[in-house]
Coordinates of C-alpha atoms in Angstrom, one line a residue:
X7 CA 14.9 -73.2 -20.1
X8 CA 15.2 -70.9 -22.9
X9 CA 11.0 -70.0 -22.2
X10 CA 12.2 -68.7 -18.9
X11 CA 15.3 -67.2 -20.6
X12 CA 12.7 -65.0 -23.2
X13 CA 10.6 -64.3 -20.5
X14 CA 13.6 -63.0 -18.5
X15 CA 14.9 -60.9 -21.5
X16 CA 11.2 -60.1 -22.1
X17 CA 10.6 -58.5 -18.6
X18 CA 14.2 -56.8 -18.4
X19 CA 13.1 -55.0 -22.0
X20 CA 10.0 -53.9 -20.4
X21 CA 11.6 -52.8 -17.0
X22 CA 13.5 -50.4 -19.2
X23 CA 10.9 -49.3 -21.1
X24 CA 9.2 -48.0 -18.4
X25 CA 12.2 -46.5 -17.0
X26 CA 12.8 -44.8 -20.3
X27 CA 8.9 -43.2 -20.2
X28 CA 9.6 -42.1 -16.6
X29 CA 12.3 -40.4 -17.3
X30 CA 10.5 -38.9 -20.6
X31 CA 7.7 -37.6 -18.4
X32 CA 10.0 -36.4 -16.1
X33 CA 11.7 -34.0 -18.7
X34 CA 8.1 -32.8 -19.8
X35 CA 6.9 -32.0 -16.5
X36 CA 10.5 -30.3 -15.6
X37 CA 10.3 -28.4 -19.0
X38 CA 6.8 -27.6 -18.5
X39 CA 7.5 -25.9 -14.6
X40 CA 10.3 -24.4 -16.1
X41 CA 8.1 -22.8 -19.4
X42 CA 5.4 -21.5 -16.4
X43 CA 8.7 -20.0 -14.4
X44 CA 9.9 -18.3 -17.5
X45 CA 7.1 -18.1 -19.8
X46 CA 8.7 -15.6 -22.4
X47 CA 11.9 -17.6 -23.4
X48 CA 12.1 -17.1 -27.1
X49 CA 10.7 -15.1 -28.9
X50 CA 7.6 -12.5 -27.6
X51 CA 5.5 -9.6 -28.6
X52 CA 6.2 -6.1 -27.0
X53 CA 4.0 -3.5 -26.4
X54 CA 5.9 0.0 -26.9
X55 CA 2.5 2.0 -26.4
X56 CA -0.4 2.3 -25.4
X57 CA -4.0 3.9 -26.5
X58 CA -7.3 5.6 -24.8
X59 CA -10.5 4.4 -26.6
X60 CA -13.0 5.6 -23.8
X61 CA -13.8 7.1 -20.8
X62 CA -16.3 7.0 -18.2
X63 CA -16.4 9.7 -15.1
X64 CA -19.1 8.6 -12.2
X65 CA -19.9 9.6 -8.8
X66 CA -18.2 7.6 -5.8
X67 CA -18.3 7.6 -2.3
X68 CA -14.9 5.4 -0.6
X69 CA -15.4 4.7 3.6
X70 CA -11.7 5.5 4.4
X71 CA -10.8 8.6 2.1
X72 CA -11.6 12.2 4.5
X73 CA -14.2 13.2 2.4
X74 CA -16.4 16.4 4.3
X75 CA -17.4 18.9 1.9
X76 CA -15.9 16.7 -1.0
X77 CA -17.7 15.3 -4.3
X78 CA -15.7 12.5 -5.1
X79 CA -15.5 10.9 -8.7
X80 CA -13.3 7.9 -10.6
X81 CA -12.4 8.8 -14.0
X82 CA -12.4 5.5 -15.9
X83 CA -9.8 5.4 -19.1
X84 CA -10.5 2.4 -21.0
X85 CA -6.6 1.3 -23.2
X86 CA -5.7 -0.7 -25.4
X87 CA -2.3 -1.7 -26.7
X88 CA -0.5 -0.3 -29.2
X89 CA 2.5 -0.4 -31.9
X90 CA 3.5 -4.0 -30.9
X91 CA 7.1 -4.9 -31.3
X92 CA 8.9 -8.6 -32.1
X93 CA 11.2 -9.1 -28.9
X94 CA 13.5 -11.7 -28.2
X95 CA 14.5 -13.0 -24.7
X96 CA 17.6 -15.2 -24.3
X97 CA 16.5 -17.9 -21.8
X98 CA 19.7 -17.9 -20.3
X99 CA 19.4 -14.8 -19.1
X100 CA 16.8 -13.7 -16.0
X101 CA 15.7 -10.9 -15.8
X102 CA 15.9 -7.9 -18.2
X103 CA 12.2 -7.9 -19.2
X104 CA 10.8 -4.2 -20.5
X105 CA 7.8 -3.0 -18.7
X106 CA 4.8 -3.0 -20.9
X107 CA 3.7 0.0 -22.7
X108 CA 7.2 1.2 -21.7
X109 CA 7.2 4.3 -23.9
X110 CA 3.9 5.1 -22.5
X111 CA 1.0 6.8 -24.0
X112 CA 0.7 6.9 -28.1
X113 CA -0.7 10.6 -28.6
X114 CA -0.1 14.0 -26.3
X115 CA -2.8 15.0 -23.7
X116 CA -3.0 19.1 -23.7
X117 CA -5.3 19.4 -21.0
X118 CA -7.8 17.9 -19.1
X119 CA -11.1 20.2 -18.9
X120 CA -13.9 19.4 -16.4
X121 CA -17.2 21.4 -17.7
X122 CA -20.3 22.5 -16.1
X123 CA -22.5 24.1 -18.5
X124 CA -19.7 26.5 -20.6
X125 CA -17.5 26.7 -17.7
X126 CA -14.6 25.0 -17.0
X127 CA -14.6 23.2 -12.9
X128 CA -11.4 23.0 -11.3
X129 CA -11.1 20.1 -8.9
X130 CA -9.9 20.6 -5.2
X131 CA -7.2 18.7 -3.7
X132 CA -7.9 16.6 -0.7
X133 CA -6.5 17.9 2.9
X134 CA -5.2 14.0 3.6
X135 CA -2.2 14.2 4.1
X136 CA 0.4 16.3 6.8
X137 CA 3.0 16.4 4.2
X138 CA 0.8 18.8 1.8
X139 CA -2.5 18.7 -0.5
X140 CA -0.5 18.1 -3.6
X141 CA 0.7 14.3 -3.0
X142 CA -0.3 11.6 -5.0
X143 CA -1.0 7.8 -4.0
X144 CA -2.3 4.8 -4.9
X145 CA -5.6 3.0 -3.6
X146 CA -6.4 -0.1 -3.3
X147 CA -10.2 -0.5 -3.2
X148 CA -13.5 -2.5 -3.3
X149 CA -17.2 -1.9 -4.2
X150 CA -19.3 -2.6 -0.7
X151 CA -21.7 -5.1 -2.8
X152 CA -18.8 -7.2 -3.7
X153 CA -16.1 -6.9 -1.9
X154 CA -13.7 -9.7 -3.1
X155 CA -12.8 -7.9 -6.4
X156 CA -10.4 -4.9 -5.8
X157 CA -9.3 -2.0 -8.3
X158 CA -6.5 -0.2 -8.4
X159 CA -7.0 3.7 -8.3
X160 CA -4.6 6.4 -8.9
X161 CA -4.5 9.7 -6.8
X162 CA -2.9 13.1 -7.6
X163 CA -3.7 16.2 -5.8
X164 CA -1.7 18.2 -8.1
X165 CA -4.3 18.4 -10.9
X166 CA -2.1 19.7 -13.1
X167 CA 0.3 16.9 -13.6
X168 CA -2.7 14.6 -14.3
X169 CA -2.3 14.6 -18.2
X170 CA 1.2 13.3 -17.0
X171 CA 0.0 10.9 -15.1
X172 CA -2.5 9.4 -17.9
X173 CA 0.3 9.2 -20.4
X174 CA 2.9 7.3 -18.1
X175 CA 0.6 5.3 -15.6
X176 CA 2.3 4.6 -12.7
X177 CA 1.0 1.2 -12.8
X178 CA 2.8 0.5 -15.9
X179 CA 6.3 1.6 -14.4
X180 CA 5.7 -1.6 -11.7
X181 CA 4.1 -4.3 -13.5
X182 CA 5.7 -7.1 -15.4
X183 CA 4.8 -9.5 -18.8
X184 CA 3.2 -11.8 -15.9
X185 CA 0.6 -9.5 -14.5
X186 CA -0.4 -8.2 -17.9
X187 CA -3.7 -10.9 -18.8
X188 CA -4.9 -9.2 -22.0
X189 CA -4.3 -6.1 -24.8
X190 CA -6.6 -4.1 -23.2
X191 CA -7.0 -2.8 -19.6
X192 CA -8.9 0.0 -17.6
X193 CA -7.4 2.8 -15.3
X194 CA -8.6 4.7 -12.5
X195 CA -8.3 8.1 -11.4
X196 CA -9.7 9.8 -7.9
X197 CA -10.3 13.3 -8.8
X198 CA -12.4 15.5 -6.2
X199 CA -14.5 18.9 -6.3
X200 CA -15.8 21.4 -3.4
X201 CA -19.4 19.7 -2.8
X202 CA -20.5 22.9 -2.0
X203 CA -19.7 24.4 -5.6
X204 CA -20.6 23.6 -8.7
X205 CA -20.2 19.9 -10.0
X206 CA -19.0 19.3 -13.3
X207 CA -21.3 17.3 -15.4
X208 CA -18.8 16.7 -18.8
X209 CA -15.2 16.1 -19.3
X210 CA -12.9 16.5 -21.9
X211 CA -9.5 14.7 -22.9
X212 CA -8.3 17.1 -25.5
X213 CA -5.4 15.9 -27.8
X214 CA -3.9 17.2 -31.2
X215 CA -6.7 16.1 -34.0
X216 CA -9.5 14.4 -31.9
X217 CA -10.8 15.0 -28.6
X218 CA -12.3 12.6 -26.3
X219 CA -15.5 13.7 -24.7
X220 CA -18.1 12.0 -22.1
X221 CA -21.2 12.9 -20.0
X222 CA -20.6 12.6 -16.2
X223 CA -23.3 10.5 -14.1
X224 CA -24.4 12.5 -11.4
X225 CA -27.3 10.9 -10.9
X226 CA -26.2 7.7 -8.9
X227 CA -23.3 7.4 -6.5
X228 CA -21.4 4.3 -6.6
X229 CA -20.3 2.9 -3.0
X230 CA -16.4 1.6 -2.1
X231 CA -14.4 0.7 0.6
X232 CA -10.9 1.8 1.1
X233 CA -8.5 -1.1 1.3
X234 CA -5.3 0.5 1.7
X235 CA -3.4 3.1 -0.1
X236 CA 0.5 3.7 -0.8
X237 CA 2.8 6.2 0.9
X238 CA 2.2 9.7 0.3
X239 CA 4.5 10.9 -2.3
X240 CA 4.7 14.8 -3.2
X241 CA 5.3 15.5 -7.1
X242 CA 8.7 15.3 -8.7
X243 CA 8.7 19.2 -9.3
X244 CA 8.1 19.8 -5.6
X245 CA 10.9 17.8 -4.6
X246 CA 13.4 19.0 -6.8
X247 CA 12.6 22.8 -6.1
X248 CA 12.9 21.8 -2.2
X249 CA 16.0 20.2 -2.9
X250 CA 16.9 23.2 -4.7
X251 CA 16.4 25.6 -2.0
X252 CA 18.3 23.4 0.4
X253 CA 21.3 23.4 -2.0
X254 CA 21.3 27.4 -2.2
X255 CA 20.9 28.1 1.2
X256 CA 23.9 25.6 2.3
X257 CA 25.8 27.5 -0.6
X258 CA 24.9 30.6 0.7
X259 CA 25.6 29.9 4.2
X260 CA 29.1 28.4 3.3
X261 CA 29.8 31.9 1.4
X262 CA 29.2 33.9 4.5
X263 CA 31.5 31.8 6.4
X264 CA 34.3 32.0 3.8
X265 CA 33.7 36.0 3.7
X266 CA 33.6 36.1 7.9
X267 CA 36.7 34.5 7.7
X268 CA 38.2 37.0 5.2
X269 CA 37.2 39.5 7.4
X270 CA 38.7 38.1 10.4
X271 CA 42.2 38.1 8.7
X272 CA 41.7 41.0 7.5
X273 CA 41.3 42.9 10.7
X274 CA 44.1 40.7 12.2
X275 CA 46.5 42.4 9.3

């Protein structure tokens, strides 16, 4: 009797045992879904800035892109993350995560100079688009030899805002902590030339104290596929001037009514 009373105690210590582990695992795997849901709880390292080490520039042809009488080249900026910050992140509260690299680029681009022997190239804007040449987009897009890997590529056809563009990537306003896989990364830029002019065959980043200079490859034209693009969006300065000339014409308009009315009264006195 008291053999079968152990045994009974025995198996009702076990049965809770295992009820205790379950629950145990339970907890880790719930705490484990919620750390890959919300992987930066605590504390985390922010990236204020970024860095250019390199470039590359190379001939490209993209199925997709209008390209007739167009050269068409990707201008490769190779980064790297800079001037890293200690963050913390309640995890009670969602959301509120800075974009990486948030204050952009670390130095200030001057200019961007395209060269063909001593003589600076000036690239031509696509005709793409109804809404004007100078709109800018983003492509999504895929060498023809391997078609499952897809880059990102950014498109201005206001060449004068490019240094802009390179020191506040676009990219880098939508991304989050998630998508971000290392320190360093590599951005693309389409710029095109007239084909039937002369091709530049160096370019230049210049900055404050050091420049940043590469040979252009000429010599072999790399093949892609256009995936899909983003909306056509003109530049910021475009928009604000049309919206500008909108608000003075409604303000003039409004003034000739107020003076046609003054003059109606005044003829009726």
């Amino acid at each position: 009797m008291r053999k079968n009373r152990r045994i009974g105690v025995n198996l009702s210590v076990s049965v809770l045992i295992a009820l205790i582990l379950a629950v145990v695992c339970a907890c880790k795997k719930e705490k484990t879904k919620s750390d890959l849901q919300y992987p930066f709880n605590g504390l985390y390292t922010y990236y204020k800035n970024f860095k250019i080490e390199g470039i590359r520039m190379y001939r490209v042809s993209i199925d997709g892109i209008p390209s007739k009488n167009y050269a068409l080249y990707i201008l490769e900026t190779y980064t790297d993350a800079c001037n890293p910050e200690t963050r913390y992140r309640d995890p009670e509260i969602l959301g509120g995560i800075i974009h990486p690299y948030d204050a952009g680029l670390n130095d200030t681009i001057y200019r961007l100079s395209f060269i063909h022997g001593h003589k600076r190239i000036l690239p031509k804007p696509l005709r793409w688009s109804t809404i004007g040449k100078k709109v800018s987009c983003e492509l999504d897009i895929s060498k023809k030899v391997d078609k499952k890997n897809h880059y990102t590529a950014f498109y201005n056809g206001d060449y004068e805002h490019l240094p802009l563009d390179m020191s506040n990537p676009i990219k880098y306003k939508n991304i989050s902590y998630r998508s971000v896989k290392s320190n360093k990364d590599t951005l693309r830029y389409l710029i095109t030339f007239d084909k039937r002019q002369s091709l530049p065959d160096s370019v230049f980043i210049v900055f404050p104290v050091k420049d940043i200079k590469t040979a252009i490859d000429n010599s072999t034209i790399e093949r892609y596929s256009l995936i899909s693009h983003s909306d056509f969006m003109e530049p910021w300065d475009s928009m604000v001037k049309r919206a500008s000339k909108i608000v003075e014409e409604r303000i003039k308009r409004e003034r000739q009514l107020v003076e046609k009315i003054q003059q109606e009264r005044e003829n009726i006195k």
